[in-house]
Amino acid sequence: MKKKICLIFISIILLTFVGCNQYQVDNDTIIENINNPFPDYKYNQETAQSPYGQSSMAISEMGYYYIIDDILYFYNINSDVNMPLCSKGNCKHKDKDCDAYVNSINAQTANFSCNCMEKKLFYYNNHLYCIEITADRDYYLYQYNTMFSDKKCIARLASVKEEQSMVTNARACLISNGYFYFYTSTMDEQYAQKGFIADFQCNRIRLEENAVIEQLGEFEFPGDYAMKAGDSNGLAIFCSDENIYFYAGGTDRFYSKENMVQYRVAKFDVKSNRFDMIWTYTGDEKNDVLGKDTGIASRSGGESVKMDSHGNFYMFTSSEKAKDFDVDMIIKVNFENDTSSVIYKTQKEQMYALQSDGEKLYFFETTSSTDSKSWLIAIHMDGTVQSSFEFQYDEEYLSHMERIYKEVPDSNAERPNASNIIICGIDDRFILLKCPEISNVFKGLISSNIYKISESMDKIAGVGVINKSEYLKNEETSIKQIYQCVL
């Protein structure tokens, strides 16, 4: 009883602080529930894995695990506390000495050693999971408790040194029904001479110690989609109707100019254990590759592609130019039935950050000018608009810009739009947004000094959440800030 009273008291104190303060956490448990703002919400750990499109946060019963500037945070929805998972006293939560520190591959320094590949975390059965890479390029799947401690090795997934095999993309991994699904790729000595074509394996392994990797299928694909040392490479894994879909595709290769467009889509039937390649394409043509009038699929890499609960795929494309810009569209593709259609064309200028919860699609629409505007749009899978939320600029920032326009009447400085805001993930409670310094201007997402707007895409200025139910009902809602950094 004393412990519960103490935790409640600590929670109330923490609520008076924001973002960058030095929080401490209990090693045994995340702060207990004080108030449940979603009493009707029922946690489903299968749908929490973002099976319709990979998420950059891990969703638990009580909140969200996500990363801010190399530090792992947990936002407890019930207690409304956002904190780094570090138990050290007087820790500044800034570097590798912090218990909550996570790092990924550094492409600039060619340093592959890291404790959280591509900063991708998974939460399943009350445990956290991430892929760690050693200096010898061994890839391991590690399990942690809910406080990011009690580290335990589950399996070695690949080894460059011993097998010339690597985990291709941590963001293109998925947990479903107790299995961890992932890609590996093997590049032999003739890799460059073969036009950078490599063998890609589709695998799974049970989330238990001493489990054995199962190779479900294999296909050839250009490895130079994956040469950014851990950055996105056109791969994704989805789950729908007890089928696992392995998607590989895109239009931008790094080295080869031959066969610029390549796609592979495979389906693994969980009940029959059957693996089939259901669609392939190799060619130089970019226009209408995915079907008649579907346009140029310039944003059809796996990181941008989403799916619904029935196995239909969705992606951004662009049609013919209208005035001075391409018309951004969303197309719906069913690779098994070989059908495709345009379901939505923007009336604004551009669209960004496509997301799916299986039943609806979410994305940003923006304009770019001295009077830029941005909206978060939700549509049904047939393209019908469900809801629209306009991002509001901070009043101090608007006053600051008014002074600039008065002092420099000919100034054509454009206000930042929402194109760089990151949708970390979506569940039935909230939509979680992270805002980098470059977009440090919006209500609910700003730093303590809104006038500092750098070109940094790494430093996070603010984090906020939008109540999903209020948003979808078109009720009056706003971004609730849960993290604010001092710049």
CSV table of C-alpha atoms in Angstrom, one decimal:
chain,number,residue,atom,x,y,z
A,1,MET,CA,0.0,0.0,0.0
A,2,LYS,CA,2.8,2.4,0.9
A,3,LYS,CA,4.5,1.6,-2.5
A,4,LYS,CA,1.3,2.4,-4.4
A,5,ILE,CA,0.8,5.7,-2.5
A,6,CYS,CA,4.4,6.6,-3.2
A,7,LEU,CA,4.1,5.8,-7.0
A,8,ILE,CA,0.9,7.9,-7.3
A,9,PHE,CA,2.6,10.8,-5.5
A,10,ILE,CA,5.7,10.5,-7.9
A,11,SER,CA,3.3,10.4,-10.9
A,12,ILE,CA,1.6,13.6,-9.9
A,13,ILE,CA,4.9,15.4,-9.4
A,14,LEU,CA,6.1,14.2,-12.8
A,15,LEU,CA,3.0,15.6,-14.5
A,16,THR,CA,4.2,19.1,-13.6
A,17,PHE,CA,7.3,18.7,-15.7
A,18,VAL,CA,7.8,18.3,-19.5
A,19,GLY,CA,10.0,16.5,-22.0
A,20,CYS,CA,13.7,17.0,-21.2
A,21,ASN,CA,13.5,16.8,-17.4
A,22,GLN,CA,15.5,14.1,-15.6
A,23,TYR,CA,13.0,11.4,-14.8
A,24,GLN,CA,13.7,8.3,-12.9
A,25,VAL,CA,11.8,5.1,-13.1
A,26,ASP,CA,11.1,2.2,-10.8
A,27,ASN,CA,13.1,-0.9,-11.8
A,28,ASP,CA,10.3,-3.3,-11.0
A,29,THR,CA,7.3,-1.7,-12.7
A,30,ILE,CA,6.3,1.1,-14.8
A,31,ILE,CA,4.2,3.6,-12.8
A,32,GLU,CA,0.8,2.0,-12.0
A,33,ASN,CA,-2.5,3.1,-13.4
A,34,ILE,CA,-3.9,6.3,-11.9
A,35,ASN,CA,-6.8,6.9,-14.3
A,36,ASN,CA,-7.9,5.0,-17.4
A,37,PRO,CA,-9.0,7.4,-20.0
A,38,PHE,CA,-10.1,4.6,-22.4
A,39,PRO,CA,-12.1,2.2,-20.2
A,40,ASP,CA,-13.6,0.5,-23.3
A,41,TYR,CA,-10.3,-0.2,-24.9
A,42,LYS,CA,-9.3,-3.8,-25.2
A,43,TYR,CA,-5.6,-4.6,-25.9
A,44,ASN,CA,-5.0,-7.0,-28.8
A,45,GLN,CA,-1.3,-7.8,-29.0
A,46,GLU,CA,-1.7,-9.2,-32.6
A,47,THR,CA,-3.2,-6.0,-34.0
A,48,ALA,CA,-0.8,-4.0,-31.8
A,49,GLN,CA,2.1,-5.2,-34.0
A,50,SER,CA,1.0,-2.9,-36.9
A,51,PRO,CA,0.4,-5.8,-39.2
A,52,TYR,CA,-0.9,-3.5,-42.0
A,53,GLY,CA,2.3,-1.4,-42.2
A,54,GLN,CA,5.3,-1.1,-39.9
A,55,SER,CA,5.3,1.3,-37.1
A,56,SER,CA,8.2,3.1,-35.4
A,57,MET,CA,6.8,2.6,-31.9
A,58,ALA,CA,5.9,-0.5,-29.9
A,59,ILE,CA,2.3,-0.6,-28.4
A,60,SER,CA,1.7,-2.1,-25.0
A,61,GLU,CA,-1.4,-2.5,-22.8
A,62,MET,CA,-0.6,0.7,-20.9
A,63,GLY,CA,1.1,2.9,-23.5
A,64,TYR,CA,3.8,3.4,-26.1
A,65,TYR,CA,7.5,2.7,-26.3
A,66,TYR,CA,9.3,5.0,-28.7
A,67,ILE,CA,12.7,6.7,-29.2
A,68,ILE,CA,13.6,10.4,-28.8
A,69,ASP,CA,17.2,11.3,-29.8
A,70,ASP,CA,18.6,7.8,-29.0
A,71,ILE,CA,16.8,7.5,-25.7
A,72,LEU,CA,14.0,5.0,-25.2
A,73,TYR,CA,10.8,6.6,-23.7
A,74,PHE,CA,7.6,5.1,-22.5
A,75,TYR,CA,4.3,7.1,-22.6
A,76,ASN,CA,2.0,5.7,-19.9
A,77,ILE,CA,-1.5,6.6,-21.1
A,78,ASN,CA,-3.2,5.9,-17.8
A,79,SER,CA,-0.9,8.0,-15.7
A,80,ASP,CA,-0.2,10.5,-18.5
A,81,VAL,CA,3.5,10.3,-17.8
A,82,ASN,CA,6.2,10.3,-20.5
A,83,MET,CA,9.6,9.2,-19.3
A,84,PRO,CA,12.9,7.7,-20.4
A,85,LEU,CA,13.4,4.1,-19.2
A,86,CYS,CA,16.4,4.8,-17.0
A,87,SER,CA,16.7,4.2,-13.3
A,88,LYS,CA,20.0,6.1,-12.8
A,89,GLY,CA,19.9,9.0,-10.4
A,90,ASN,CA,20.9,12.4,-11.8
A,91,CYS,CA,21.1,10.9,-15.3
A,92,LYS,CA,20.8,13.5,-18.1
A,93,HIS,CA,19.4,11.0,-20.6
A,94,LYS,CA,21.7,12.3,-23.3
A,95,ASP,CA,24.3,9.6,-24.2
A,96,LYS,CA,25.3,6.0,-24.0
A,97,ASP,CA,25.7,6.1,-20.2
A,98,CYS,CA,21.9,6.3,-19.9
A,99,ASP,CA,20.2,3.0,-19.2
A,100,ALA,CA,17.7,3.9,-21.9
A,101,TYR,CA,20.3,4.6,-24.7
A,102,VAL,CA,19.7,2.9,-28.0
A,103,ASN,CA,21.8,3.2,-31.1
A,104,SER,CA,21.6,2.0,-34.7
A,105,ILE,CA,23.9,1.5,-37.7
A,106,ASN,CA,25.9,4.7,-38.5
A,107,ALA,CA,26.1,4.8,-42.3
A,108,GLN,CA,28.4,7.8,-42.3
A,109,THR,CA,31.1,6.1,-40.2
A,110,ALA,CA,30.4,2.5,-41.5
A,111,ASN,CA,29.9,1.4,-37.9
A,112,PHE,CA,27.5,-1.5,-37.9
A,113,SER,CA,27.7,-2.3,-34.2
A,114,CYS,CA,24.5,-1.3,-32.4
A,115,ASN,CA,22.0,-2.5,-29.8
A,116,CYS,CA,18.8,-1.7,-31.7
A,117,MET,CA,19.0,-2.0,-35.5
A,118,GLU,CA,17.2,0.8,-37.2
A,119,LYS,CA,15.8,1.8,-33.8
A,120,LYS,CA,13.0,-0.7,-34.3
A,121,LEU,CA,11.4,-2.1,-31.1
A,122,PHE,CA,8.8,-4.7,-30.7
A,123,TYR,CA,6.5,-5.4,-27.7
A,124,TYR,CA,5.0,-8.9,-27.3
A,125,ASN,CA,3.8,-11.0,-24.3
A,126,ASN,CA,5.1,-8.4,-21.8
A,127,HIS,CA,8.6,-8.3,-23.3
A,128,LEU,CA,10.5,-5.9,-25.6
A,129,TYR,CA,12.5,-7.2,-28.5
A,130,CYS,CA,15.1,-5.6,-30.8
A,131,ILE,CA,17.9,-6.8,-33.1
A,132,GLU,CA,21.5,-6.2,-32.0
A,133,ILE,CA,24.5,-6.2,-34.3
A,134,THR,CA,28.0,-7.0,-33.1
A,135,ALA,CA,31.3,-5.6,-34.5
A,136,ASP,CA,31.8,-8.9,-36.4
A,137,ARG,CA,28.4,-8.4,-38.1
A,138,ASP,CA,26.5,-11.0,-36.2
A,139,TYR,CA,22.8,-10.3,-35.9
A,140,TYR,CA,21.0,-11.3,-32.7
A,141,LEU,CA,17.4,-11.0,-31.5
A,142,TYR,CA,17.4,-9.9,-27.9
A,143,GLN,CA,14.5,-9.9,-25.4
A,144,TYR,CA,14.1,-7.4,-22.5
A,145,ASN,CA,11.6,-6.9,-19.8
A,146,THR,CA,9.2,-3.9,-19.8
A,147,MET,CA,11.8,-1.7,-18.3
A,148,PHE,CA,14.4,-2.4,-21.0
A,149,SER,CA,16.6,-4.5,-18.7
A,150,ASP,CA,17.0,-8.2,-17.9
A,151,LYS,CA,18.5,-8.7,-21.4
A,152,LYS,CA,18.3,-12.2,-22.9
A,153,CYS,CA,19.5,-13.6,-26.2
A,154,ILE,CA,16.7,-15.4,-28.1
A,155,ALA,CA,18.6,-16.4,-31.3
A,156,ARG,CA,21.3,-15.5,-33.8
A,157,LEU,CA,19.5,-14.5,-36.9
A,158,ALA,CA,22.4,-14.1,-39.4
A,159,SER,CA,26.2,-13.7,-39.7
A,160,VAL,CA,28.1,-11.8,-42.3
A,161,LYS,CA,31.4,-13.2,-41.1
A,162,GLU,CA,30.5,-16.9,-41.1
A,163,GLU,CA,27.6,-17.1,-43.7
A,164,GLN,CA,27.7,-13.9,-45.8
A,165,SER,CA,24.2,-13.4,-44.5
A,166,MET,CA,22.7,-10.2,-43.0
A,167,VAL,CA,19.3,-9.2,-41.6
A,168,THR,CA,18.2,-6.9,-44.4
A,169,ASN,CA,15.8,-4.5,-42.7
A,170,ALA,CA,14.8,-4.4,-39.1
A,171,ARG,CA,11.8,-2.2,-39.9
A,172,ALA,CA,10.6,-4.9,-42.3
A,173,CYS,CA,10.1,-7.4,-39.5
A,174,LEU,CA,6.8,-8.5,-37.9
A,175,ILE,CA,5.6,-10.5,-34.9
A,176,SER,CA,2.5,-12.6,-35.5
A,177,ASN,CA,1.1,-15.5,-33.4
A,178,GLY,CA,4.3,-16.0,-31.5
A,179,TYR,CA,6.6,-15.9,-34.5
A,180,PHE,CA,9.2,-13.3,-35.5
A,181,TYR,CA,9.2,-12.8,-39.3
A,182,PHE,CA,12.2,-11.3,-41.0
A,183,TYR,CA,14.3,-11.0,-44.2
A,184,THR,CA,17.9,-12.0,-44.6
A,185,SER,CA,20.0,-11.5,-47.7
A,186,THR,CA,23.1,-13.3,-49.0
A,187,MET,CA,25.6,-11.6,-51.3
A,188,ASP,CA,28.3,-13.7,-52.9
A,189,GLU,CA,31.6,-12.8,-54.4
A,190,GLN,CA,30.0,-12.1,-57.8
A,191,TYR,CA,27.4,-9.7,-56.3
A,192,ALA,CA,28.6,-6.6,-58.2
A,193,GLN,CA,29.2,-8.4,-61.4
A,194,LYS,CA,25.7,-9.9,-61.3
A,195,GLY,CA,24.1,-6.4,-61.4
A,196,PHE,CA,23.9,-6.3,-57.6
A,197,ILE,CA,21.3,-9.1,-57.6
A,198,ALA,CA,21.3,-11.0,-54.3
A,199,ASP,CA,19.3,-13.9,-52.8
A,200,PHE,CA,16.7,-12.7,-50.3
A,201,GLN,CA,15.3,-15.2,-47.7
A,202,CYS,CA,11.9,-14.9,-46.0
A,203,ASN,CA,12.2,-16.4,-42.5
A,204,ARG,CA,10.5,-16.9,-39.2
A,205,ILE,CA,11.5,-18.0,-35.8
A,206,ARG,CA,9.5,-18.7,-32.6
A,207,LEU,CA,9.9,-16.2,-29.8
A,208,GLU,CA,11.4,-18.8,-27.4
A,209,GLU,CA,14.9,-19.8,-26.5
A,210,ASN,CA,16.7,-22.5,-28.6
A,211,ALA,CA,14.2,-22.0,-31.5
A,212,VAL,CA,15.3,-22.8,-35.0
A,213,ILE,CA,15.0,-20.5,-38.0
A,214,GLU,CA,12.6,-21.6,-40.6
A,215,GLN,CA,13.2,-20.4,-44.2
A,216,LEU,CA,9.8,-20.1,-45.8
A,217,GLY,CA,10.9,-19.0,-49.3
A,218,GLU,CA,13.6,-17.2,-51.3
A,219,PHE,CA,13.8,-14.9,-54.3
A,220,GLU,CA,16.4,-12.8,-56.2
A,221,PHE,CA,16.2,-9.1,-55.8
A,222,PRO,CA,18.5,-6.1,-56.3
A,223,GLY,CA,20.6,-5.7,-53.2
A,224,ASP,CA,21.5,-2.1,-54.0
A,225,TYR,CA,18.0,-1.1,-52.8
A,226,ALA,CA,19.5,-2.0,-49.4
A,227,MET,CA,22.9,-0.2,-49.5
A,228,LYS,CA,22.2,2.6,-47.1
A,229,ALA,CA,23.5,0.5,-44.2
A,230,GLY,CA,20.3,0.0,-42.4
A,231,ASP,CA,18.0,2.7,-44.0
A,232,SER,CA,14.8,1.7,-45.7
A,233,ASN,CA,15.3,-0.5,-48.8
A,234,GLY,CA,11.9,-1.3,-50.2
A,235,LEU,CA,11.1,-4.3,-48.0
A,236,ALA,CA,8.0,-4.9,-45.8
A,237,ILE,CA,6.1,-7.7,-44.2
A,238,PHE,CA,2.4,-7.6,-43.6
A,239,CYS,CA,-0.2,-10.0,-42.0
A,240,SER,CA,-3.8,-10.4,-43.0
A,241,ASP,CA,-6.4,-13.2,-42.8
A,242,GLU,CA,-3.7,-15.6,-41.5
A,243,ASN,CA,-1.5,-14.9,-44.5
A,244,ILE,CA,1.9,-13.3,-44.2
A,245,TYR,CA,2.9,-11.1,-47.2
A,246,PHE,CA,6.5,-10.4,-48.1
A,247,TYR,CA,6.8,-7.3,-50.2
A,248,ALA,CA,9.9,-6.0,-52.0
A,249,GLY,CA,9.9,-3.2,-54.5
A,250,GLY,CA,10.8,0.3,-55.5
A,251,THR,CA,12.0,2.6,-58.3
A,252,ASP,CA,15.3,4.0,-56.9
A,253,ARG,CA,18.4,1.9,-57.0
A,254,PHE,CA,21.8,3.2,-55.8
A,255,TYR,CA,24.3,1.7,-58.2
A,256,SER,CA,22.7,0.0,-61.2
A,257,LYS,CA,20.8,1.9,-63.9
A,258,GLU,CA,19.5,-1.4,-65.5
A,259,ASN,CA,16.0,-2.6,-64.6
A,260,MET,CA,15.3,0.4,-62.4
A,261,VAL,CA,11.9,-0.9,-61.3
A,262,GLN,CA,11.6,-4.3,-59.6
A,263,TYR,CA,8.9,-5.8,-57.5
A,264,ARG,CA,8.5,-9.1,-55.7
A,265,VAL,CA,5.3,-10.0,-53.7
A,266,ALA,CA,5.0,-13.4,-52.0
A,267,LYS,CA,2.4,-14.9,-49.8
A,268,PHE,CA,2.9,-17.4,-47.0
A,269,ASP,CA,-0.3,-19.3,-46.0
A,270,VAL,CA,0.1,-20.0,-42.2
A,271,LYS,CA,-2.4,-22.9,-42.2
A,272,SER,CA,-0.9,-24.8,-45.2
A,273,ASN,CA,2.7,-23.6,-44.8
A,274,ARG,CA,2.7,-22.8,-48.5
A,275,PHE,CA,4.9,-20.1,-49.9
A,276,ASP,CA,4.0,-18.6,-53.3
A,277,MET,CA,5.4,-15.7,-55.3
A,278,ILE,CA,2.1,-13.9,-56.4
A,279,TRP,CA,3.5,-11.0,-58.4
A,280,THR,CA,6.8,-10.0,-60.0
A,281,TYR,CA,8.0,-7.2,-62.2
A,282,THR,CA,11.3,-6.3,-63.7
A,283,GLY,CA,11.7,-3.4,-66.2
A,284,ASP,CA,12.8,0.2,-66.9
A,285,GLU,CA,9.3,1.7,-67.3
A,286,LYS,CA,8.0,3.6,-64.3
A,287,ASN,CA,4.6,4.7,-65.5
A,288,ASP,CA,1.5,2.5,-64.9
A,289,VAL,CA,3.6,-0.4,-63.8
A,290,LEU,CA,1.0,-1.2,-61.1
A,291,GLY,CA,-2.0,-1.0,-63.5
A,292,LYS,CA,-3.7,1.3,-66.1
A,293,ASP,CA,-3.8,5.0,-65.1
A,294,THR,CA,-1.9,4.3,-61.8
A,295,GLY,CA,0.8,6.8,-62.6
A,296,ILE,CA,4.4,6.8,-61.5
A,297,ALA,CA,5.0,4.7,-58.4
A,298,SER,CA,7.9,6.8,-57.1
A,299,ARG,CA,6.9,6.1,-53.5
A,300,SER,CA,6.1,2.4,-53.6
A,301,GLY,CA,9.0,1.1,-51.5
A,302,GLY,CA,8.0,-1.1,-48.7
A,303,GLU,CA,8.4,1.6,-46.1
A,304,SER,CA,5.6,3.6,-47.8
A,305,VAL,CA,3.3,0.8,-48.7
A,306,LYS,CA,0.3,-0.2,-46.5
A,307,MET,CA,-2.3,-2.9,-46.5
A,308,ASP,CA,-5.9,-3.5,-45.3
A,309,SER,CA,-7.3,-6.4,-43.4
A,310,HIS,CA,-8.3,-8.1,-46.6
A,311,GLY,CA,-4.9,-8.2,-48.3
A,312,ASN,CA,-5.2,-5.1,-50.5
A,313,PHE,CA,-2.2,-2.9,-50.8
A,314,TYR,CA,-2.1,0.9,-50.9
A,315,MET,CA,0.6,3.3,-52.0
A,316,PHE,CA,1.3,6.9,-53.2
A,317,THR,CA,1.8,7.5,-56.9
A,318,SER,CA,1.9,10.6,-59.1
A,319,SER,CA,-0.1,11.3,-62.3
A,320,GLU,CA,0.5,13.8,-65.1
A,321,LYS,CA,1.5,17.3,-64.1
A,322,ALA,CA,-1.2,19.8,-63.3
A,323,LYS,CA,0.1,23.4,-63.5
A,324,ASP,CA,3.5,23.3,-61.7
A,325,PHE,CA,3.3,20.0,-59.8
A,326,ASP,CA,2.4,16.3,-60.1
A,327,VAL,CA,-1.0,15.2,-58.8
A,328,ASP,CA,-0.4,12.9,-55.9
A,329,MET,CA,-2.7,9.9,-55.7
A,330,ILE,CA,-3.4,6.8,-53.6
A,331,ILE,CA,-3.8,3.6,-55.5
A,332,LYS,CA,-5.3,0.3,-54.3
A,333,VAL,CA,-3.7,-2.9,-55.7
A,334,ASN,CA,-4.6,-6.6,-55.2
A,335,PHE,CA,-1.6,-8.6,-56.5
A,336,GLU,CA,-3.4,-11.9,-56.3
A,337,ASN,CA,-6.3,-10.8,-58.4
A,338,ASP,CA,-4.1,-8.5,-60.6
A,339,THR,CA,-6.4,-5.5,-60.1
A,340,SER,CA,-5.6,-1.9,-59.3
A,341,SER,CA,-7.4,1.5,-59.2
A,342,VAL,CA,-7.0,5.1,-58.1
A,343,ILE,CA,-9.0,5.7,-55.0
A,344,TYR,CA,-7.9,9.2,-54.0
A,345,LYS,CA,-6.4,12.3,-55.7
A,346,THR,CA,-5.3,15.2,-53.5
A,347,GLN,CA,-6.9,18.6,-54.0
A,348,LYS,CA,-3.9,20.2,-52.2
A,349,GLU,CA,-0.3,20.1,-53.4
A,350,GLN,CA,1.3,17.0,-51.9
A,351,MET,CA,0.7,14.0,-49.7
A,352,TYR,CA,3.1,12.4,-47.1
A,353,ALA,CA,3.4,9.6,-44.5
A,354,LEU,CA,0.8,7.0,-45.5
A,355,GLN,CA,-0.4,4.9,-42.6
A,356,SER,CA,-3.1,2.2,-42.1
A,357,ASP,CA,-4.9,0.6,-39.2
A,358,GLY,CA,-6.5,-2.0,-41.5
A,359,GLU,CA,-9.8,-0.2,-41.9
A,360,LYS,CA,-8.7,3.3,-42.7
A,361,LEU,CA,-5.8,5.2,-44.3
A,362,TYR,CA,-4.1,8.2,-42.7
A,363,PHE,CA,-1.8,10.7,-44.3
A,364,PHE,CA,-0.7,14.4,-44.5
A,365,GLU,CA,-1.9,16.8,-47.2
A,366,THR,CA,0.1,20.0,-47.4
A,367,THR,CA,0.4,23.3,-49.3
A,368,SER,CA,3.7,25.3,-49.5
A,369,SER,CA,3.7,29.1,-49.4
A,370,THR,CA,4.0,32.0,-47.1
A,371,ASP,CA,0.6,30.8,-46.0
A,372,SER,CA,1.3,27.1,-45.9
A,373,LYS,CA,-1.3,24.7,-44.5
A,374,SER,CA,-1.3,21.1,-43.4
A,375,TRP,CA,-3.9,18.5,-42.6
A,376,LEU,CA,-4.0,15.0,-41.2
A,377,ILE,CA,-6.5,13.2,-43.4
A,378,ALA,CA,-8.3,9.9,-42.7
A,379,ILE,CA,-10.1,8.1,-45.5
A,380,HIS,CA,-12.0,4.8,-45.9
A,381,MET,CA,-10.4,2.1,-48.1
A,382,ASP,CA,-12.7,3.2,-51.0
A,383,GLY,CA,-11.2,6.8,-50.9
A,384,THR,CA,-14.1,8.4,-49.0
A,385,VAL,CA,-12.9,11.1,-46.6
A,386,GLN,CA,-13.7,10.3,-42.9
A,387,SER,CA,-11.9,13.1,-41.1
A,388,SER,CA,-9.6,16.1,-41.5
A,389,PHE,CA,-7.5,17.8,-38.9
A,390,GLU,CA,-5.7,21.1,-39.7
A,391,PHE,CA,-2.4,21.7,-38.0
A,392,GLN,CA,-2.4,25.0,-36.1
A,393,TYR,CA,0.7,27.2,-36.0
A,394,ASP,CA,1.9,28.4,-32.6
A,395,GLU,CA,0.8,32.0,-32.0
A,396,GLU,CA,4.3,33.2,-31.0
A,397,TYR,CA,5.6,31.8,-34.2
A,398,LEU,CA,2.9,33.5,-36.3
A,399,SER,CA,3.7,36.8,-34.5
A,400,HIS,CA,7.4,36.3,-35.2
A,401,MET,CA,6.6,35.8,-38.9
A,402,GLU,CA,4.4,38.8,-39.0
A,403,ARG,CA,7.3,41.0,-37.8
A,404,ILE,CA,9.5,39.5,-40.5
A,405,TYR,CA,7.0,40.3,-43.3
A,406,LYS,CA,6.6,43.8,-42.0
A,407,GLU,CA,10.4,44.4,-41.8
A,408,VAL,CA,11.0,42.7,-45.2
A,409,PRO,CA,7.9,43.3,-47.3
A,410,ASP,CA,9.3,41.4,-50.3
A,411,SER,CA,10.1,38.3,-48.2
A,412,ASN,CA,8.7,35.1,-49.7
A,413,ALA,CA,9.8,32.9,-46.8
A,414,GLU,CA,7.6,29.8,-46.7
A,415,ARG,CA,6.3,28.5,-43.4
A,416,PRO,CA,7.2,24.9,-42.7
A,417,ASN,CA,4.5,22.4,-43.5
A,418,ALA,CA,3.8,19.0,-41.9
A,419,SER,CA,5.7,17.0,-44.4
A,420,ASN,CA,8.6,16.3,-42.0
A,421,ILE,CA,6.4,15.3,-39.0
A,422,ILE,CA,6.7,11.6,-38.1
A,423,ILE,CA,3.6,9.5,-37.5
A,424,CYS,CA,5.2,7.0,-35.0
A,425,GLY,CA,2.1,4.8,-34.8
A,426,ILE,CA,-1.7,4.5,-34.4
A,427,ASP,CA,-3.9,2.4,-32.2
A,428,ASP,CA,-7.5,2.8,-31.0
A,429,ARG,CA,-6.4,5.3,-28.4
A,430,PHE,CA,-4.0,7.8,-29.9
A,431,ILE,CA,-2.1,8.8,-33.0
A,432,LEU,CA,1.5,9.6,-31.8
A,433,LEU,CA,3.5,12.3,-33.7
A,434,LYS,CA,7.1,13.3,-33.4
A,435,CYS,CA,8.3,16.7,-34.7
A,436,PRO,CA,11.9,17.4,-35.8
A,437,GLU,CA,13.6,20.8,-35.4
A,438,ILE,CA,13.0,21.6,-39.0
A,439,SER,CA,9.2,21.8,-38.4
A,440,ASN,CA,9.3,23.4,-34.9
A,441,VAL,CA,6.3,25.6,-35.4
A,442,PHE,CA,3.1,23.6,-34.7
A,443,LYS,CA,0.9,23.7,-31.5
A,444,GLY,CA,1.4,20.7,-29.4
A,445,LEU,CA,4.7,19.8,-31.1
A,446,ILE,CA,7.1,22.7,-30.4
A,447,SER,CA,10.3,23.0,-28.3
A,448,SER,CA,10.7,25.5,-25.6
A,449,ASN,CA,12.3,27.9,-28.1
A,450,ILE,CA,10.1,28.0,-31.2
A,451,TYR,CA,12.3,30.5,-33.0
A,452,LYS,CA,15.1,27.9,-33.3
A,453,ILE,CA,14.3,26.1,-36.6
A,454,SER,CA,17.4,24.3,-37.9
A,455,GLU,CA,17.8,21.9,-40.7
A,456,SER,CA,18.1,19.0,-38.3
A,457,MET,CA,16.0,15.9,-39.0
A,458,ASP,CA,17.5,14.1,-36.0
A,459,LYS,CA,16.8,16.3,-33.0
A,460,ILE,CA,13.2,16.0,-31.9
A,461,ALA,CA,11.6,19.3,-30.8
A,462,GLY,CA,8.3,18.0,-29.5
A,463,VAL,CA,6.0,14.9,-29.3
A,464,GLY,CA,2.3,14.9,-29.1
A,465,VAL,CA,-0.8,12.7,-29.3
A,466,ILE,CA,-4.2,13.1,-31.0
A,467,ASN,CA,-7.2,11.3,-29.5
A,468,LYS,CA,-8.2,9.0,-32.4
A,469,SER,CA,-11.8,8.6,-31.5
A,470,GLU,CA,-12.4,12.4,-31.2
A,471,TYR,CA,-10.5,12.9,-34.5
A,472,LEU,CA,-12.5,10.3,-36.4
A,473,LYS,CA,-15.8,11.7,-35.2
A,474,ASN,CA,-14.7,15.1,-36.4
A,475,GLU,CA,-15.1,16.4,-32.8
A,476,GLU,CA,-13.1,19.4,-31.6
A,477,THR,CA,-9.7,18.0,-30.8
A,478,SER,CA,-6.0,19.2,-30.6
A,479,ILE,CA,-2.5,17.8,-30.3
A,480,LYS,CA,-1.7,17.1,-26.7
A,481,GLN,CA,2.0,17.6,-26.1
A,482,ILE,CA,3.7,14.9,-24.1
A,483,TYR,CA,7.3,15.9,-24.7
A,484,GLN,CA,9.0,19.3,-25.1
A,485,CYS,CA,12.7,19.7,-25.6
A,486,VAL,CA,14.8,22.6,-24.6
A,487,LEU,CA,16.7,23.7,-27.7
